[in-house]
Short mmCIF file of C-alpha atoms and ligand atoms in Angstrom, two decimals:
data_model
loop_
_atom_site.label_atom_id
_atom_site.label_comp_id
_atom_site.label_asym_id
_atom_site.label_seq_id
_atom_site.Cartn_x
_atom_site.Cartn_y
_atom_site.Cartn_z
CA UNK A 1 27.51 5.52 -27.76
CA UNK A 2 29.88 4.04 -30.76
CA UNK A 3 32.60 6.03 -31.78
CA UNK A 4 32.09 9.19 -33.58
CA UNK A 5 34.28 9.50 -36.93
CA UNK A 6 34.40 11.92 -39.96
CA UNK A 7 36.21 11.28 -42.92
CA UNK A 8 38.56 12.88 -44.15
CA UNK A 9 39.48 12.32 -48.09
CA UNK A 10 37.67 9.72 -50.07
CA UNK A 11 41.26 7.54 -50.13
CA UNK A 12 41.65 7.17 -46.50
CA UNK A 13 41.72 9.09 -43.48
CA UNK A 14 39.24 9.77 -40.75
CA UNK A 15 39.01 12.39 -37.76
CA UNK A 16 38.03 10.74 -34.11
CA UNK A 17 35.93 12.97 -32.55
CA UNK A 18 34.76 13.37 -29.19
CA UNK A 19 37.92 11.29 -27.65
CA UNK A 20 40.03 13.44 -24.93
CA UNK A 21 43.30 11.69 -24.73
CA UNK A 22 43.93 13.23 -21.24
CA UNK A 23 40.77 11.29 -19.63
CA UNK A 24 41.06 7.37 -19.20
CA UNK A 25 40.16 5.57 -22.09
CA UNK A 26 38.06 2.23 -21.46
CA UNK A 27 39.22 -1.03 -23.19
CA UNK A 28 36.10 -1.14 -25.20
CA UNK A 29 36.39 2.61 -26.84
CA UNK A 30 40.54 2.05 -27.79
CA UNK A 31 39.28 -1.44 -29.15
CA UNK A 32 36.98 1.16 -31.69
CA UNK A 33 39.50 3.72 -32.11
CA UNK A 34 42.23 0.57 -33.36
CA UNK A 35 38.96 -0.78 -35.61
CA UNK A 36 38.30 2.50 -36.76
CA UNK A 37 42.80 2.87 -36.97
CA UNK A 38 42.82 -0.25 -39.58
CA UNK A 39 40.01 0.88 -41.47
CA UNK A 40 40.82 4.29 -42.13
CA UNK A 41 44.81 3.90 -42.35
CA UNK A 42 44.86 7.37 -40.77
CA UNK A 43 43.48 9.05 -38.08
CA UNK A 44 43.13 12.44 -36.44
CA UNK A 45 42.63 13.81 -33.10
CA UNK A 46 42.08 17.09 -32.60
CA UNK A 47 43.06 19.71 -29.43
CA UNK A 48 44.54 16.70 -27.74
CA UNK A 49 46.35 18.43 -24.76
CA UNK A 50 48.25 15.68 -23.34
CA UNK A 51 51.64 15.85 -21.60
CA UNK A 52 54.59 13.53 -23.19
CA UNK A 53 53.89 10.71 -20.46
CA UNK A 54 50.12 10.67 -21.77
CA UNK A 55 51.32 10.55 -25.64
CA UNK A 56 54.07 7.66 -24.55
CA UNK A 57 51.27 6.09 -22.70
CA UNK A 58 48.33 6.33 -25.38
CA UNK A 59 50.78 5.18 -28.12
CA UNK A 60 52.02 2.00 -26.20
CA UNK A 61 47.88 0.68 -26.56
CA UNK A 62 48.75 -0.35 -29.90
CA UNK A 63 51.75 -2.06 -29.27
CA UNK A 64 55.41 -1.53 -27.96
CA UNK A 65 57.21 1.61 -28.38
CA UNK A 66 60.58 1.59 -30.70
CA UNK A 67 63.39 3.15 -28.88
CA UNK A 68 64.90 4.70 -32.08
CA UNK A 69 67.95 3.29 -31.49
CA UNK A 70 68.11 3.55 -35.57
CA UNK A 71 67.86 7.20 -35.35
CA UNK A 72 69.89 8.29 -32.00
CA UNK A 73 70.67 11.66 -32.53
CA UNK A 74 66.47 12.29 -33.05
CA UNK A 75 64.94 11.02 -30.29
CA UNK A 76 64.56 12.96 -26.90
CA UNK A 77 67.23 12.41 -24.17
CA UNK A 78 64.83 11.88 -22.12
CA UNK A 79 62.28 9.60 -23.66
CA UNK A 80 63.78 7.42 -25.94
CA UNK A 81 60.03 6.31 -27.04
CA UNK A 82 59.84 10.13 -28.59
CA UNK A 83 61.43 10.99 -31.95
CA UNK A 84 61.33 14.64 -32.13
CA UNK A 85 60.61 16.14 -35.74
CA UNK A 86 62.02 19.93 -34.62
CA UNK A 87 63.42 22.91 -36.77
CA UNK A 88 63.81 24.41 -33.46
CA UNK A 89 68.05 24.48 -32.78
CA UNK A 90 69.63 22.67 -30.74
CA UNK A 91 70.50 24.22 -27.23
CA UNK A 92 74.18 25.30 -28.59
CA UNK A 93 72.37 27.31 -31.18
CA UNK A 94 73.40 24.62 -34.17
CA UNK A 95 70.93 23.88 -36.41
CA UNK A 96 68.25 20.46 -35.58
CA UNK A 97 69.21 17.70 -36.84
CA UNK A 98 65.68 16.60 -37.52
CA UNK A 99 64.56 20.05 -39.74
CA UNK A 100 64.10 17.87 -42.84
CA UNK A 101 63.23 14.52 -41.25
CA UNK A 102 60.11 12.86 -43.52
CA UNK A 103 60.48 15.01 -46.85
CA UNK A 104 60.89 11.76 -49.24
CA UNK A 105 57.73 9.57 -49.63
CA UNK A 106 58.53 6.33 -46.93
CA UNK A 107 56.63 4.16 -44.38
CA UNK A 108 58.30 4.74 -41.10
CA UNK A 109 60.88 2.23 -40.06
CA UNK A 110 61.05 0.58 -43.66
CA UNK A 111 65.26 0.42 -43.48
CA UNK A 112 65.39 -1.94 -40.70
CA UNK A 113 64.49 -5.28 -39.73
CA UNK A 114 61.25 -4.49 -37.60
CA UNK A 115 59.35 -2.00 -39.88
CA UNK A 116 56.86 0.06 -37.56
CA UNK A 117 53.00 -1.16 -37.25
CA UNK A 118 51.94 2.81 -36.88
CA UNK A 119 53.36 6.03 -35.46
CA UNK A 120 51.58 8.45 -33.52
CA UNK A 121 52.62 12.59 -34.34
CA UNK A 122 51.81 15.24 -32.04
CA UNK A 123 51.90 18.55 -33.80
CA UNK A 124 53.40 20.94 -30.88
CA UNK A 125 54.23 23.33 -32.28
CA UNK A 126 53.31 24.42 -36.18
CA UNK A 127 53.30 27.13 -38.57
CA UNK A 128 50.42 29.37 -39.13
CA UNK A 129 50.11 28.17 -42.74
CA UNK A 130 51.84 25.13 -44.55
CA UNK A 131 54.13 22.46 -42.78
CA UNK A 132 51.84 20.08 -43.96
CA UNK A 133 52.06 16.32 -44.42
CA UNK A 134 50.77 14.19 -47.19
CA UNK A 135 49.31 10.70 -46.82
CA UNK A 136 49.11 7.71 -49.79
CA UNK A 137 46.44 5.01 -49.14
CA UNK A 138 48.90 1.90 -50.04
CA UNK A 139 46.32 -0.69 -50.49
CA UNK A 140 44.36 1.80 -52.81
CA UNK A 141 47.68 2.11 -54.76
CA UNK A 142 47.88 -1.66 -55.59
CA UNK A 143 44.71 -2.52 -56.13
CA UNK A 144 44.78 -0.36 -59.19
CA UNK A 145 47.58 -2.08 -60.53
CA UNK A 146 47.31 -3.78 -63.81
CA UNK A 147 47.10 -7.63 -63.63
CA UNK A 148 50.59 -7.66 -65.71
CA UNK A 149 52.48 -5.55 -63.51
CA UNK A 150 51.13 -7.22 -60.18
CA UNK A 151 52.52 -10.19 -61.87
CA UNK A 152 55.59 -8.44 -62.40
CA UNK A 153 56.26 -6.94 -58.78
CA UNK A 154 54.96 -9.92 -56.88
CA UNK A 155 58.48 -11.04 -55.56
CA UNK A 156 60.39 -8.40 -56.47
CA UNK A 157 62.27 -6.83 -52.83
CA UNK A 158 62.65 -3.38 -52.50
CA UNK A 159 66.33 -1.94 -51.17
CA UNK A 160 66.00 0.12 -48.22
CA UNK A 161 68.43 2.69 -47.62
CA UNK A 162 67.86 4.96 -44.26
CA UNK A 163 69.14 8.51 -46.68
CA UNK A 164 67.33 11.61 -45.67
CA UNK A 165 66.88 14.66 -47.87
CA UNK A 166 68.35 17.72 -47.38
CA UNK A 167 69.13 16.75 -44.37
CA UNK A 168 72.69 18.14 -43.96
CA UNK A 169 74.71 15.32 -42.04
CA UNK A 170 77.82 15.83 -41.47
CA UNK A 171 80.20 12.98 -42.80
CA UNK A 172 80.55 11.54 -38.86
CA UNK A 173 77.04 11.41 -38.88
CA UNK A 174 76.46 9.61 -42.52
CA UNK A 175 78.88 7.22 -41.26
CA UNK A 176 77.26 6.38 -38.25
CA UNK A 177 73.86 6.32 -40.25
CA UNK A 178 74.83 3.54 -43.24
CA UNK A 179 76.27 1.98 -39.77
CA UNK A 180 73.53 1.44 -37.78
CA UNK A 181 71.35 0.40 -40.43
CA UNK A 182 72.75 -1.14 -43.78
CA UNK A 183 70.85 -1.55 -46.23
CA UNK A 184 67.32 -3.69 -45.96
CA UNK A 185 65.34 -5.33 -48.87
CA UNK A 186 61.67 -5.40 -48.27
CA UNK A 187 58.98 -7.30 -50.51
CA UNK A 188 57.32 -4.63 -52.74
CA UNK A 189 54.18 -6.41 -51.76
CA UNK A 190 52.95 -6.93 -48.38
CA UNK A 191 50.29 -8.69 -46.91
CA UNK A 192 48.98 -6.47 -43.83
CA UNK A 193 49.08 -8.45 -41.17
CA UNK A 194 46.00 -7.95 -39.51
CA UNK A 195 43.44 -7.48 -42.77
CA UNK A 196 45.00 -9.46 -44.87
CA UNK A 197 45.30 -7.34 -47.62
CA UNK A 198 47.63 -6.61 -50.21
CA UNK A 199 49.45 -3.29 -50.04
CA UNK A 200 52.50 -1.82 -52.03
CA UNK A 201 55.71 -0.99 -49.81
CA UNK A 202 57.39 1.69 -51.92
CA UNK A 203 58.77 5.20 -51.50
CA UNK A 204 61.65 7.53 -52.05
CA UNK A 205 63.80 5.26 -50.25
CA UNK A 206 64.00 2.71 -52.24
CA UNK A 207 66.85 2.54 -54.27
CA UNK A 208 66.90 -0.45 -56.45
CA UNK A 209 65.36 -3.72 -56.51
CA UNK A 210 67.47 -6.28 -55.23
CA UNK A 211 69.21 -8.82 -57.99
CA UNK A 212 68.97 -5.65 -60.18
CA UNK A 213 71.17 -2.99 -61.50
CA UNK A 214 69.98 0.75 -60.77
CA UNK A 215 69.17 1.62 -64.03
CA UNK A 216 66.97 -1.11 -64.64
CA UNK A 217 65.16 -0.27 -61.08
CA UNK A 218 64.88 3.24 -61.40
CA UNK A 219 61.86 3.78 -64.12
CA UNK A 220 60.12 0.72 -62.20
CA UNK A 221 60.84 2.28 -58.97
CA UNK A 222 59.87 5.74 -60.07
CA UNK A 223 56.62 4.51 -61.81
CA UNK A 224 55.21 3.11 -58.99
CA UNK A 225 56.25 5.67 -56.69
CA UNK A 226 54.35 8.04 -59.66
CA UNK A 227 51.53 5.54 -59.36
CA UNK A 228 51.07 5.54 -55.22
CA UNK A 229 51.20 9.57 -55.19
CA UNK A 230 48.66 10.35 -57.48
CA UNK A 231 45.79 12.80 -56.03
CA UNK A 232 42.82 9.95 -56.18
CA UNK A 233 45.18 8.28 -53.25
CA UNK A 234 45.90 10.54 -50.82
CA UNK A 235 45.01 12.86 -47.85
CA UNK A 236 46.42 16.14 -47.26
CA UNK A 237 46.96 16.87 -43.38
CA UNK A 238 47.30 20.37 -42.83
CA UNK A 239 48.37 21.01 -39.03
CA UNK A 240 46.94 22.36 -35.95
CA UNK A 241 48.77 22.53 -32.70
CA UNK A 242 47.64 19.89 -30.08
CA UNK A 243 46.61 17.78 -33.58
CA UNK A 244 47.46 13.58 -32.87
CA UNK A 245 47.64 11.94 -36.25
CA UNK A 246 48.09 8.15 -36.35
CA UNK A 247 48.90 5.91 -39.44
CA UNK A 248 49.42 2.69 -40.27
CA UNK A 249 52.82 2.12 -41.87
CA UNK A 250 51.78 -0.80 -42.95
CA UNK A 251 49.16 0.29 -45.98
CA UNK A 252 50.15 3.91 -46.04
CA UNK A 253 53.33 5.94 -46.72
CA UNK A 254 54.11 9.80 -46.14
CA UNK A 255 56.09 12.52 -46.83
CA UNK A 256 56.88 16.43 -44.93
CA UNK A 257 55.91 18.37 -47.59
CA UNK A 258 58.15 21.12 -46.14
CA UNK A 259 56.12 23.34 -47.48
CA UNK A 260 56.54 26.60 -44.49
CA UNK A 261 58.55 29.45 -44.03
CA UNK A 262 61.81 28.03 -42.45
CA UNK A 263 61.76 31.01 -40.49
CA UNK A 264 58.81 29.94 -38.73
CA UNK A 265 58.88 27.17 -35.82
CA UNK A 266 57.72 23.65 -36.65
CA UNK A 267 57.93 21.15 -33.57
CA UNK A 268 56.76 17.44 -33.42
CA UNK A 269 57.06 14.60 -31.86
CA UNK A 270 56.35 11.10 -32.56
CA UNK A 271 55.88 8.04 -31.11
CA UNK A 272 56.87 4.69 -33.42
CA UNK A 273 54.94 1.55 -32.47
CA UNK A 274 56.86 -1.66 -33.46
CA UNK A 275 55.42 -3.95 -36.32
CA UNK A 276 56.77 -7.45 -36.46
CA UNK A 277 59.92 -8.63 -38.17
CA UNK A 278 59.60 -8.00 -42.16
CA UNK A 279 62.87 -8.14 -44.67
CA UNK A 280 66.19 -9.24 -45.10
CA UNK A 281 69.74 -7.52 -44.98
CA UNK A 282 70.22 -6.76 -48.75
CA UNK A 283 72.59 -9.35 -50.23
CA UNK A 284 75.86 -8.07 -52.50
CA UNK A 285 74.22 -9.92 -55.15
CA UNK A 286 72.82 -6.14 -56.38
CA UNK A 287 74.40 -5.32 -59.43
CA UNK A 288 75.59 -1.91 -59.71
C1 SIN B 1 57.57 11.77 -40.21
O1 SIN B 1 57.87 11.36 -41.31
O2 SIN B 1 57.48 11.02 -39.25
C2 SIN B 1 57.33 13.25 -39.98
C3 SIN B 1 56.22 13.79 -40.79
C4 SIN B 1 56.05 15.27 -40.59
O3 SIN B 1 56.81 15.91 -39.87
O4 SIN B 1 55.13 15.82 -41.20
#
């Protein structure tokens, strides 16, 4: 029987059914679930009760796992492959370090080198109401560009930074942040490497377009971000525990909306599968 799939908005977005991560999965159905992956830019999975070892082991079918050596002080001790999106505190009672994690529109991995292919989230734990995430079809985004301003972005390269919102780093940690991962220019416009498509690679992390001054990137920056976000484009994913969604980071971007009572516990975790090298280290040339 072929794969069963709903969708889920009209801009992209579809929920698997019938697939039980826990049970073997032949060759042949993950070859339709990675068909169905690239033409939906998003998929869900419901009630998927699967141990870490199964979610480690599902997400390495589409590709090798990043390490998050980018983002150390997120990922488990345990299993480096799993970057933990938590408000829960840490065992000395401080505050997690990953209670903000996602809430600026991005594409996972954008500030380094190796940009992911697609990340797989695991909603463990998740508020009653709210905690939601938001989803921008990327492809959908430039295609509805004006033939003037695809003109106008076609080589332009995006400047990376790996900032967080909100997200209450200490100075030691900042440090150790710009660090690891200085800052990246990315081509506004990538081809997705496996459709061939044109998608825009945008988000709240962008800071400036490289060979330009701020305030000549900003209203461009801001535009298109304006532009990618807007309703016609985008899926809302409101959680359920034991919920798997998938994206593609290369034709989609995201954002935490935040949007639950902080009171409340909110724990996921999240495998990163590696893309393949994309970007430059920005060069001093940007004007400031
Ligand atoms: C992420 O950006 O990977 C996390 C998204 C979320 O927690 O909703």
């Amino acid at each position: 029987m072929a794969l069963a799939v709903r969708p889920l908005s009209y801009a992209l977005g579809a929920e698997v059914l019938d697939v039980d991560l826990s049970r073997p999965l032949t060759e042949s159905r993950f070859g339709e679930i990675y068909r169905a992956f690239l033409d939906h830019g998003i998929l869900l999975l419901r009630g998927q009760k699967i141990s870490r070892e199964q979610h480690i082991e599902f997400s390495r079918r589409f590709g090798e796992l990043d390490r998050h050596d980018s983002l150390p002080r997120d990922r488990h001790p345990e299993y480096p492959e799993l970057l933990m999106v938590s408000n829960l505190p840490q065992p000395d009672g401080a505050p997690s370090n990953s209670r903000y994690t996602g809430q600026l529109w991005h594409s996972d991995l954008s500030f380094t080198l190796m940009p992911s292919l697609g990340s797989l989230l695991r909603g463990v734990e998740v508020p009653p109401v709210g905690g939601d995430t938001m989803f921008a079809n990327m492809y959908l985004a430039y295609d509805a560009l004006s033939a003037g301003m695809k003109g106008l972005i076609a080589d332009l390269h995006g400047v990376h930074s790996p900032e967080r919102k909100n997200a209450g780093m200490s100075p030691e940690w900042e440090k150790e942040n710009r660090l690891l991962n200085p800052p990246v220019a990315q081509p506004v416009v990538r081809v997705h490497p496996e459709t061939g498509r044109k998608a825009l690679y945008i988000g709240e992390k962008v800071k400036a377009f490289e060979g330009m001054t701020d305030e000549e990137s900003v209203p461009l920056i801001d535009y298109l971000i304006r532009h990618s976000t807007r309703p016609q484009f985008l899926y809302r994913h409101q959680w359920r525990p034991d919920d798997i969604v998938i994206w593609d980071n290369r034709c989609t971007m995201h954002v935490a909306l935040g949007d639950y009572d902080p009171t409340l516990r909110r724990h996921m975790e999240r495998t990163t599968v590696m893309g393949t090298p994309s970007g430059h280290v920005a060069s001093d040339a940007v004007a400031h």
